[in-house]
Amino acid sequence: MNDLPPIPFGRPMLGQEEREAVLSVLDGPQLVHGPVAAQFETEFAARAQTKSAITVSSCTAGLYLGLLTHGVGPGDEVIVPAMTHVATAHSVELLGAKPVFADVSPESGNIDPAAIKAAVTDRTRAIIVVHYLGLPCDMDAIRPIAREAGAPLIEDAALALDASYDGVKVGGLADLASFSFYPVKHMTSAEGGMVTSNDEGIANLVRRQKAFGYDRSLGERTKPGIYDVTLLGNNLRMSEIHAAIGLAQVRKLDAMQAARAENFARIAAGLADVEELTIFPRRLGKAESSHYCLNINLPRDGSLQRDDVVGELKPAGIGTSVHYPSAVSLFSYYRDKYGYQPGDFPVAEWIGAQAISLPVGPHLAAGDPERIVSAVKNAVSHAKSLA
Ligand SMILES: *Cc1c(COP(=O)(O)O)cnc(C)c1O
């Protein structure tokens, strides 16, 4: 139908810098807890404008550690949005605690503060907010609810690197945040994550509990083997090889983020007059998005079917993704364990059924945003004729 190359949903932007950085780690003596991870942490903390940044093996690991360091365990409840990556809820389950879902707002896909409030019980031990597709949550409304519940607030910042709220960057909006460097996030370390916090006590606990609960790091030991173990810990560190990729990436981030913002703006403007689509804003109140991707949300009444639209986009060479394919409550694990039913979280279920994520990443070539816009318009009008 056309001979233009396909546009994938996402692609890691790796070059000579990453290659050289990895080789130089391989040529050296240290593969774990070395200087490259330390440098990555320093530069990431400067970017996120937080006191601390701690490398971890994934965003999921960071969320788990965030809950562990706040003492979350069996019998506790943690409030999470019903529309998110399953990792958000799994980090709670892995500690033997119970994720309590709250529905999200139909204006943004972000957790609805009123739903958080309604979900608070005397067992609530933490609240995780997810900045959905990079748009920060309504922190002014959420913070007082957390304070009143006596619950620490944790940011799942997997898709929100460089986003801000009221001029403060994501990563420093709550007690702790966790970022993801999975290959198609804003930047990558192949696999990996970063925890940020402005609370030195919490940051030190994360450092210890990501490394077996040792009371001192390798660099703090005056002779081999001189450490005690005073805490339960896991092994959730990032290797020097992964850190080398991440450090090279963070140094290129300005250009990559500018491309995302530009591509997002072009596609959003091009699709603004397509009535059938709900497109969440990139600015809302005090929130400024990091433009992870652009979701086109098809009508709630099902008058257009996602499979029909995606079925048209694929032959046009437009790669898409779905964030996320189901309300977490309706994945079999959660449904079977807790008895959730369709209709419990209607907005999350709408997004789960009807959202299509379009690419906006720095891998797009000149002209791709316009190509995406016209393919989406064609796909929508064709899908309408099928309905
Ligand atoms: C990708 C993602 C995660 C998981 O990140 P990993 O680094 O793969 O563990 C968690 N939360 C959200 C919102 C995500 O999009």
Short mmCIF file of C-alpha atoms and ligand atoms in Angstrom, two decimals, residues 58-60 84-85 87-88 130 156 158-159 180 182 185 192 324, ligand 1:
data_model
loop_
_atom_site.label_atom_id
_atom_site.label_comp_id
_atom_site.label_asym_id
_atom_site.label_seq_id
_atom_site.Cartn_x
_atom_site.Cartn_y
_atom_site.Cartn_z
CA SER A 58 14.22 -2.01 37.61
CA CYS A 59 11.40 0.38 38.39
CA THR A 60 9.52 -2.55 39.90
CA THR A 84 -1.37 1.29 35.52
CA HIS A 85 1.34 -1.21 34.66
CA ALA A 87 4.17 -3.70 38.33
CA THR A 88 2.63 -1.03 40.55
CA VAL A 130 1.35 6.82 38.84
CA ASP A 156 5.64 5.50 40.12
CA ALA A 158 8.28 5.07 35.12
CA LEU A 159 6.88 7.27 32.34
CA SER A 180 12.25 2.89 34.73
CA TYR A 182 13.27 -0.37 30.24
CA LYS A 185 10.95 4.34 28.20
CA GLY A 192 17.17 -0.79 35.22
CA TYR A 324 -2.37 -0.63 29.60
C1 LIG B 1 7.21 0.20 32.65
C2 LIG B 1 6.49 0.51 33.89
C3 LIG B 1 6.85 -0.10 35.10
C4 LIG B 1 7.86 -1.21 35.18
O1 LIG B 1 9.15 -0.78 34.93
P1 LIG B 1 10.36 -1.86 34.96
O2 LIG B 1 11.58 -1.00 34.92
O3 LIG B 1 10.20 -2.70 33.73
O4 LIG B 1 10.23 -2.63 36.22
C5 LIG B 1 6.21 0.31 36.26
N1 LIG B 1 5.24 1.24 36.24
C6 LIG B 1 4.85 1.83 35.09
C7 LIG B 1 3.79 2.89 35.15
C8 LIG B 1 5.45 1.47 33.88
O5 LIG B 1 5.03 2.03 32.74
#
